[in-house]
């Protein structure tokens, strides 16, 4: 993300207030970055097979040298900051502020000072630019904290319900209020394995204990551990452990 890149070292070129009617046009290839906020309208930035949608109030970041098809779905009014930086990203980013008015004030202030060009204006403009990045970063951190809190709740739910044969990744993602893809990503980042692998690990650990008890049949253990098919359980267990459930039962009897 543009607001996470350290150090950014931006050099402000200028700040513009622009308006245009509904249109579709190919952008120029520009040697500078652009950060804009939409006061009116919404647009799609299309790069190859990727599309990025910016609605009214959204902030859009377009890196240098990225050419895109600009599809304005209705009349638009924006403030846009042109600047150079050492950011190597080639991805367009869309950010939705919680407090749009605060960001609009900062963009307006930058535009006013760039237009007036009073002595020392670049220091003030650069300070406002960093303030925009700071607020974006703080909001993202708050959102991430909420996601992680929900993720921990989902993890606790797994430990309480891993033997439920109906437990799914979709259900866990919905609990975390994120997409399945994003849930898988944050799970991998935090647990170093997929959600299904984690659930299976818990199930096999329970199976180990139940097998050693010699009290349950393999079919009963499969059911108690959340497997609907005993044959699948035996196959998956052997693949994971290197030996079958029946080998464990035989070993325990022999011992």
Coordinates of N, CA, C and O in Angstrom, one line a residue, residues 87-232:
X87 N 8.6 4.8 -4.7 CA 7.7 3.6 -4.6 C 7.8 2.8 -5.9 O 7.6 3.3 -7.0
X88 N 8.1 1.5 -5.8 CA 8.2 0.7 -7.0 C 6.9 -0.1 -7.4 O 6.9 -0.9 -8.3
X89 N 5.9 0.2 -6.7 CA 4.6 -0.5 -6.9 C 4.1 -0.2 -8.3 O 4.2 0.9 -8.8
X90 N 3.5 -1.2 -8.9 CA 2.8 -1.1 -10.2 C 1.3 -1.3 -10.1 O 0.6 -1.5 -11.2
X91 N 0.8 -1.4 -8.9 CA -0.6 -1.7 -8.7 C -1.4 -0.4 -8.4 O -1.0 0.4 -7.5
X92 N -2.5 -0.2 -9.1 CA -3.5 0.8 -8.7 C -4.1 0.4 -7.4 O -4.4 -0.7 -7.2
X93 N -4.3 1.4 -6.5 CA -4.9 1.1 -5.2 C -6.1 2.1 -5.0 O -6.1 3.2 -5.4
X94 N -7.2 1.5 -4.4 CA -8.4 2.3 -4.0 C -8.6 2.3 -2.5 O -8.6 1.2 -1.9
X95 N -8.7 3.5 -1.9 CA -8.9 3.6 -0.5 C -10.2 4.3 -0.2 O -10.5 5.4 -0.8
X96 N -11.0 3.8 0.7 CA -12.3 4.4 1.1 C -12.2 5.0 2.4 O -12.2 4.3 3.5
X97 N -12.1 6.4 2.5 CA -12.0 7.0 3.9 C -13.3 6.9 4.7 O -14.4 6.9 4.1
X98 N -13.1 6.8 6.0 CA -14.3 6.8 6.9 C -14.7 8.3 7.1 O -15.9 8.6 7.2
X99 N -13.8 9.2 7.1 CA -14.1 10.6 7.3 C -13.7 11.3 6.0 O -12.6 11.9 5.9
X100 N -14.5 11.3 5.0 CA -14.2 11.9 3.7 C -13.9 13.4 3.8 O -13.0 13.9 3.2
X101 N -14.7 14.1 4.6 CA -14.6 15.6 4.7 C -13.2 16.0 5.2 O -12.6 17.0 4.7
X102 N -12.6 15.2 6.1 CA -11.2 15.5 6.6 C -10.2 15.4 5.5 O -9.3 16.2 5.3
X103 N -10.3 14.4 4.6 CA -9.4 14.2 3.5 C -9.6 15.3 2.5 O -8.7 15.8 1.9
X104 N -10.9 15.6 2.2 CA -11.2 16.6 1.2 C -10.5 18.0 1.7 O -9.9 18.7 0.8
X105 N -10.6 18.3 2.9 CA -10.0 19.5 3.4 C -8.5 19.5 3.2 O -7.9 20.6 2.8
X106 N -7.8 18.4 3.4 CA -6.4 18.3 3.2 C -6.0 18.5 1.7 O -5.1 19.2 1.3
X107 N -6.8 17.8 0.8 CA -6.6 18.0 -0.6 C -6.8 19.4 -1.1 O -6.0 20.0 -1.8
X108 N -7.9 20.0 -0.5 CA -8.2 21.4 -0.9 C -7.1 22.4 -0.4 O -6.7 23.3 -1.1
X109 N -6.6 22.1 0.8 CA -5.5 22.9 1.4 C -4.3 22.8 0.5 O -3.6 23.9 0.2
X110 N -4.0 21.6 0.1 CA -2.8 21.5 -0.8 C -3.0 22.2 -2.1 O -2.1 22.8 -2.7
X111 N -4.2 22.1 -2.7 CA -4.5 22.7 -4.0 C -4.4 24.3 -3.8 O -3.8 24.9 -4.7
X112 N -4.9 24.8 -2.8 CA -4.9 26.2 -2.6 C -3.5 26.7 -2.4 O -3.1 27.8 -3.0
X113 N -2.7 26.0 -1.7 CA -1.3 26.5 -1.5 C -0.4 26.3 -2.7 O 0.5 27.1 -3.0
X114 N -0.7 25.3 -3.5 CA 0.0 25.1 -4.7 C -0.3 26.2 -5.8 O 0.5 26.6 -6.6
X115 N -1.6 26.6 -5.7 CA -2.1 27.6 -6.6 C -1.5 29.0 -6.2 O -1.0 29.8 -7.1
X116 N -1.5 29.3 -4.9 CA -1.0 30.6 -4.5 C 0.5 30.7 -4.5 O 1.1 31.8 -4.7
X117 N 1.2 29.6 -4.2 CA 2.6 29.5 -4.3 C 3.3 30.6 -3.4 O 4.2 31.3 -3.8
X118 N 2.8 30.7 -2.2 CA 3.4 31.6 -1.2 C 4.8 31.1 -0.8 O 5.0 29.9 -0.9
X119 N 5.7 31.9 -0.3 CA 7.0 31.4 0.1 C 6.9 30.3 1.1 O 6.1 30.4 2.1
X120 N 7.6 29.2 0.9 CA 7.6 28.1 1.8 C 6.4 27.1 1.6 O 6.3 26.2 2.4
X121 N 5.7 27.3 0.5 CA 4.4 26.6 0.3 C 4.7 25.1 0.1 O 3.9 24.2 0.6
X122 N 5.9 24.7 -0.4 CA 6.2 23.3 -0.7 C 6.3 22.5 0.7 O 6.0 21.4 0.7
X123 N 6.8 23.2 1.7 CA 6.9 22.5 3.0 C 5.6 22.2 3.5 O 5.3 21.1 4.1
X124 N 4.6 23.2 3.4 CA 3.3 23.0 3.9 C 2.6 22.0 3.1 O 1.8 21.1 3.7
X125 N 2.7 22.0 1.8 CA 2.1 21.0 0.9 C 2.6 19.6 1.2 O 1.8 18.7 1.3
X126 N 3.9 19.5 1.4 CA 4.4 18.1 1.7 C 3.9 17.6 3.1 O 3.6 16.4 3.2
X127 N 3.8 18.6 4.0 CA 3.3 18.2 5.3 C 1.9 17.7 5.2 O 1.5 16.7 5.9
X128 N 1.1 18.3 4.4 CA -0.3 17.9 4.3 C -0.4 16.6 3.6 O -1.2 15.7 3.9
X129 N 0.5 16.4 2.6 CA 0.6 15.1 1.9 C 0.9 13.9 2.9 O 0.2 12.9 2.9
X130 N 1.9 14.2 3.7 CA 2.2 13.1 4.7 C 1.1 12.9 5.7 O 0.8 11.8 6.2
X131 N 0.3 14.0 6.0 CA -0.9 13.8 6.9 C -1.9 12.9 6.3 O -2.5 12.1 6.9
X132 N -2.1 13.1 4.9 CA -3.0 12.2 4.2 C -2.6 10.8 4.4 O -3.4 9.9 4.7
X133 N -1.3 10.5 4.1 CA -0.8 9.2 4.2 C -0.9 8.6 5.6 O -1.2 7.4 5.9
X134 N -0.7 9.5 6.6 CA -0.8 9.1 8.0 C -2.2 8.6 8.4 O -2.4 7.6 9.0
X135 N -3.2 9.4 7.9 CA -4.6 9.1 8.2 C -5.0 7.8 7.5 O -5.8 7.0 8.1
X136 N -4.5 7.6 6.3 CA -4.8 6.4 5.6 C -4.2 5.2 6.3 O -4.9 4.2 6.5
X137 N -3.0 5.3 6.8 CA -2.3 4.3 7.5 C -3.1 4.0 8.8 O -3.3 2.8 9.1
X138 N -3.5 5.0 9.5 CA -4.2 4.8 10.8 C -5.5 4.1 10.6 O -5.8 3.2 11.4
X139 N -6.2 4.5 9.6 CA -7.5 3.8 9.3 C -7.3 2.4 8.9 O -8.0 1.5 9.4
X140 N -6.3 2.1 8.1 CA -6.0 0.7 7.7 C -5.6 -0.1 8.9 O -6.0 -1.3 9.0
X141 N -4.8 0.5 9.8 CA -4.4 -0.3 11.0 C -5.6 -0.6 11.9 O -5.7 -1.7 12.4
X142 N -6.6 0.4 12.0 CA -7.8 0.1 12.8 C -8.6 -1.0 12.2 O -9.1 -1.9 12.9
X143 N -8.7 -1.0 10.8 CA -9.5 -2.0 10.1 C -8.8 -3.4 10.3 O -9.5 -4.4 10.5
X144 N -7.5 -3.4 10.2 CA -6.7 -4.6 10.4 C -6.9 -5.2 11.8 O -7.0 -6.4 12.0
X145 N -6.9 -4.3 12.8 CA -7.1 -4.7 14.2 C -8.5 -5.4 14.3 O -8.6 -6.5 15.0
X146 N -9.5 -4.9 13.7 CA -10.8 -5.5 13.7 C -10.8 -6.9 13.0 O -11.4 -7.8 13.5
X147 N -10.2 -6.9 11.9 CA -10.1 -8.2 11.2 C -9.4 -9.3 12.0 O -9.8 -10.4 12.1
X148 N -8.3 -8.9 12.7 CA -7.5 -9.8 13.5 C -8.3 -10.2 14.7 O -8.2 -11.4 15.2
X149 N -9.1 -9.3 15.3 CA -10.0 -9.7 16.4 C -11.0 -10.8 16.0 O -11.2 -11.8 16.6
X150 N -11.6 -10.5 14.8 CA -12.5 -11.5 14.2 C -11.9 -12.8 13.9 O -12.4 -13.9 14.0
X151 N -10.6 -12.7 13.4 CA -9.9 -13.9 13.0 C -9.6 -14.7 14.3 O -9.8 -16.0 14.3
X152 N -9.2 -14.1 15.4 CA -9.0 -14.9 16.6 C -10.3 -15.5 17.1 O -10.2 -16.6 17.7
X153 N -11.4 -14.8 16.9 CA -12.7 -15.5 17.3 C -13.0 -16.7 16.4 O -13.5 -17.7 16.9
X154 N -12.6 -16.6 15.1 CA -12.8 -17.7 14.2 C -11.9 -18.9 14.6 O -12.3 -20.0 14.5
X155 N -10.7 -18.5 15.0 CA -9.8 -19.6 15.4 C -10.3 -20.3 16.7 O -10.2 -21.5 16.8
X156 N -10.8 -19.5 17.6 CA -11.4 -20.2 18.8 C -12.6 -21.0 18.4 O -12.8 -22.1 19.0
X157 N -13.4 -20.6 17.5 CA -14.5 -21.3 17.0 C -14.1 -22.7 16.4 O -14.7 -23.7 16.6
X158 N -13.0 -22.6 15.7 CA -12.4 -23.9 15.1 C -12.1 -24.9 16.2 O -12.5 -26.1 16.1
X159 N -11.5 -24.4 17.3 CA -11.1 -25.3 18.4 C -12.3 -25.9 19.1 O -12.2 -27.0 19.7
X160 N -13.4 -25.2 19.1 CA -14.6 -25.6 19.7 C -15.4 -26.5 18.8 O -16.3 -27.3 19.3
X161 N -15.2 -26.4 17.5 CA -16.1 -27.1 16.6 C -15.4 -27.9 15.5 O -16.0 -28.2 14.5
X162 N -14.1 -28.2 15.6 CA -13.4 -28.9 14.6 C -13.9 -30.3 14.3 O -13.7 -30.8 13.2
X163 N -14.6 -30.9 15.2 CA -15.2 -32.2 15.0 C -16.5 -32.2 14.3 O -17.1 -33.2 14.0
X164 N -17.0 -30.9 14.0 CA -18.3 -30.8 13.3 C -18.0 -31.0 11.8 O -17.2 -30.3 11.2
X165 N -18.6 -32.0 11.2 CA -18.3 -32.4 9.8 C -18.8 -31.3 8.9 O -18.4 -31.2 7.7
X166 N -19.7 -30.4 9.3 CA -20.2 -29.3 8.5 C -19.4 -28.0 8.5 O -19.8 -27.0 7.9
X167 N -18.3 -28.0 9.3 CA -17.5 -26.8 9.4 C -16.8 -26.5 8.1 O -16.2 -27.4 7.5
X168 N -17.0 -25.3 7.6 CA -16.4 -24.9 6.3 C -15.6 -23.6 6.4 O -15.8 -22.8 7.3
X169 N -14.7 -23.4 5.4 CA -13.9 -22.2 5.3 C -14.9 -21.0 5.1 O -14.7 -19.9 5.6
X170 N -15.9 -21.2 4.3 CA -16.8 -20.1 4.0 C -17.5 -19.6 5.3 O -17.6 -18.4 5.5
X171 N -17.9 -20.6 6.1 CA -18.5 -20.2 7.4 C -17.5 -19.4 8.2 O -17.9 -18.4 8.8
X172 N -16.3 -19.8 8.3 CA -15.3 -19.1 9.1 C -15.0 -17.7 8.5 O -14.8 -16.7 9.3
X173 N -15.0 -17.6 7.2 CA -14.8 -16.3 6.5 C -15.9 -15.3 6.8 O -15.7 -14.1 7.1
X174 N -17.1 -15.8 6.8 CA -18.3 -15.0 7.1 C -18.2 -14.5 8.6 O -18.6 -13.4 8.9
X175 N -17.8 -15.3 9.5 CA -17.6 -14.9 10.9 C -16.6 -13.8 11.0 O -16.7 -12.9 11.9
X176 N -15.6 -13.8 10.1 CA -14.5 -12.8 10.2 C -14.8 -11.6 9.4 O -14.1 -10.6 9.4
X177 N -15.9 -11.7 8.6 CA -16.4 -10.6 7.8 C -15.4 -10.2 6.7 O -15.2 -9.0 6.4
X178 N -14.8 -11.2 6.1 CA -13.9 -11.0 4.9 C -14.3 -12.1 3.9 O -15.0 -13.1 4.2
X179 N -13.7 -12.0 2.7 CA -13.9 -13.0 1.7 C -13.2 -14.3 2.0 O -12.2 -14.3 2.8
X180 N -13.5 -15.4 1.4 CA -12.8 -16.6 1.6 C -11.4 -16.5 1.2 O -10.5 -17.0 1.9
X181 N -11.1 -15.9 0.1 CA -9.7 -15.7 -0.3 C -8.9 -15.0 0.7 O -7.8 -15.4 1.0
X182 N -9.4 -13.9 1.2 CA -8.7 -13.1 2.2 C -8.5 -13.8 3.5 O -7.5 -13.8 4.1
X183 N -9.6 -14.6 3.9 CA -9.5 -15.4 5.1 C -8.4 -16.4 5.0 O -7.6 -16.6 5.9
X184 N -8.3 -17.1 3.8 CA -7.2 -18.1 3.6 C -5.9 -17.4 3.7 O -4.9 -18.0 4.2
X185 N -5.8 -16.2 3.1 CA -4.5 -15.5 3.1 C -4.0 -15.2 4.6 O -2.9 -15.4 4.9
X186 N -5.0 -14.6 5.4 CA -4.6 -14.2 6.7 C -4.3 -15.4 7.6 O -3.5 -15.4 8.5
X187 N -5.0 -16.5 7.3 CA -4.8 -17.7 8.1 C -3.4 -18.3 7.8 O -2.7 -18.7 8.7
X188 N -3.1 -18.3 6.5 CA -1.7 -18.8 6.1 C -0.7 -17.9 6.7 O 0.4 -18.4 7.2
X189 N -0.9 -16.6 6.7 CA 0.1 -15.7 7.3 C 0.3 -15.9 8.8 O 1.5 -15.8 9.3
X190 N -0.8 -16.2 9.5 CA -0.7 -16.3 11.0 C -0.5 -17.7 11.5 O 0.1 -17.9 12.5
X191 N -0.9 -18.7 10.7 CA -0.8 -20.1 11.2 C 0.2 -21.0 10.4 O 0.4 -22.1 10.7
X192 N 0.7 -20.4 9.3 CA 1.6 -21.1 8.4 C 1.0 -22.4 7.8 O 1.8 -23.4 7.5
X193 N -0.2 -22.4 7.6 CA -0.9 -23.6 7.0 C -2.3 -23.1 6.6 O -2.8 -22.1 7.0
X194 N -3.0 -23.9 5.7 CA -4.3 -23.5 5.3 C -5.3 -23.8 6.4 O -5.0 -24.6 7.3
X195 N -6.5 -23.2 6.4 CA -7.5 -23.5 7.4 C -7.9 -25.0 7.4 O -8.0 -25.6 8.5
X196 N -8.0 -25.6 6.2 CA -8.4 -27.0 6.2 C -7.3 -27.9 6.8 O -7.6 -28.9 7.5
X197 N -6.1 -27.6 6.5 CA -5.0 -28.3 7.0 C -5.0 -28.2 8.6 O -4.7 -29.2 9.3
X198 N -5.3 -27.0 9.1 CA -5.3 -26.8 10.5 C -6.4 -27.6 11.2 O -6.2 -28.3 12.2
X199 N -7.6 -27.6 10.6 CA -8.7 -28.4 11.1 C -8.4 -29.9 11.1 O -8.6 -30.6 12.0
X200 N -7.7 -30.3 10.0 CA -7.4 -31.7 9.8 C -6.3 -32.1 10.9 O -6.4 -33.2 11.4
X201 N -5.4 -31.2 11.2 CA -4.4 -31.5 12.2 C -5.0 -31.7 13.6 O -4.6 -32.6 14.3
X202 N -6.0 -30.9 13.9 CA -6.7 -31.1 15.2 C -7.5 -32.4 15.2 O -7.5 -33.1 16.2
X203 N -8.1 -32.7 14.1 CA -8.9 -34.0 14.0 C -8.0 -35.2 14.2 O -8.3 -36.1 14.9
X204 N -6.8 -35.2 13.5 CA -5.9 -36.3 13.6 C -5.3 -36.4 15.0 O -5.0 -37.5 15.5
X205 N -5.1 -35.3 15.7 CA -4.6 -35.3 17.1 C -5.6 -36.0 18.0 O -5.2 -36.8 18.9
X206 N -6.9 -35.7 17.8 CA -7.9 -36.3 18.6 C -8.0 -37.8 18.2 O -8.1 -38.7 19.1
X207 N -7.8 -38.1 16.9 CA -7.9 -39.5 16.5 C -6.8 -40.3 17.2 O -7.0 -41.5 17.6
X208 N -5.6 -39.7 17.3 CA -4.5 -40.4 18.0 C -4.9 -40.8 19.4 O -4.6 -42.0 19.8
X209 N -5.5 -39.9 20.1 CA -5.9 -40.2 21.5 C -7.0 -41.3 21.6 O -6.9 -42.2 22.4
X210 N -7.9 -41.2 20.6 CA -9.0 -42.2 20.6 C -8.5 -43.5 20.2 O -9.0 -44.6 20.8
X211 N -7.6 -43.6 19.3 CA -7.1 -44.9 18.8 C -6.3 -45.6 20.0 O -6.4 -46.8 20.2
X212 N -5.5 -44.8 20.7 CA -4.7 -45.3 21.8 C -5.6 -45.8 22.9 O -5.2 -46.7 23.7
X213 N -6.8 -45.3 23.0 CA -7.7 -45.7 24.1 C -8.2 -47.1 23.9 O -8.6 -47.8 24.9
X214 N -8.2 -47.6 22.7 CA -8.7 -48.9 22.3 C -10.2 -49.1 22.7 O -10.7 -50.2 22.7
X215 N -10.9 -48.0 22.9 CA -12.3 -48.1 23.3 C -13.2 -48.0 22.1 O -14.3 -48.6 22.2
X216 N -12.8 -47.3 21.1 CA -13.7 -47.1 19.9 C -13.2 -47.8 18.7 O -12.0 -48.1 18.5
X217 N -14.2 -48.2 17.8 CA -13.9 -48.7 16.5 C -13.4 -47.6 15.6 O -13.6 -46.4 15.9
X218 N -12.7 -48.0 14.5 CA -12.2 -47.0 13.6 C -13.4 -46.2 13.0 O -13.3 -45.0 12.8
X219 N -14.5 -46.8 12.7 CA -15.7 -46.1 12.2 C -16.2 -45.1 13.2 O -16.5 -43.9 12.8
X220 N -16.2 -45.5 14.5 CA -16.7 -44.5 15.5 C -15.7 -43.4 15.7 O -16.1 -42.2 15.8
X221 N -14.4 -43.7 15.6 CA -13.4 -42.6 15.7 C -13.5 -41.6 14.6 O -13.4 -40.4 14.7
X222 N -13.7 -42.1 13.4 CA -13.9 -41.3 12.2 C -15.0 -40.3 12.4 O -14.9 -39.1 12.2
X223 N -16.1 -40.8 12.9 CA -17.3 -40.0 13.1 C -17.1 -39.0 14.2 O -17.4 -37.8 14.1
X224 N -16.4 -39.4 15.3 CA -16.1 -38.5 16.4 C -15.2 -37.4 16.1 O -15.2 -36.3 16.7
X225 N -14.3 -37.6 15.1 CA -13.3 -36.6 14.6 C -13.8 -35.7 13.5 O -13.1 -34.9 13.0
X226 N -15.1 -36.0 13.0 CA -15.6 -35.1 12.0 C -15.5 -35.6 10.6 O -15.7 -34.9 9.6
X227 N -15.2 -36.9 10.4 CA -15.1 -37.5 9.1 C -16.4 -38.4 8.8 O -16.7 -39.2 9.6
X228 N -17.1 -38.1 7.7 CA -18.3 -38.8 7.4 C -18.0 -40.2 6.8 O -18.9 -41.1 6.9
X229 N -16.8 -40.4 6.2 CA -16.5 -41.6 5.5 C -15.3 -42.3 6.2 O -14.2 -41.7 6.2
X230 N -15.5 -43.4 6.9 CA -14.4 -44.1 7.6 C -13.2 -44.4 6.6 O -12.1 -44.4 7.1
X231 N -13.5 -44.8 5.4 CA -12.5 -45.2 4.4 C -11.6 -43.9 4.1 O -10.4 -44.0 4.0
X232 N -12.3 -42.8 3.9 CA -11.5 -41.6 3.7 C -10.7 -41.2 4.9 O -9.5 -40.8 4.7

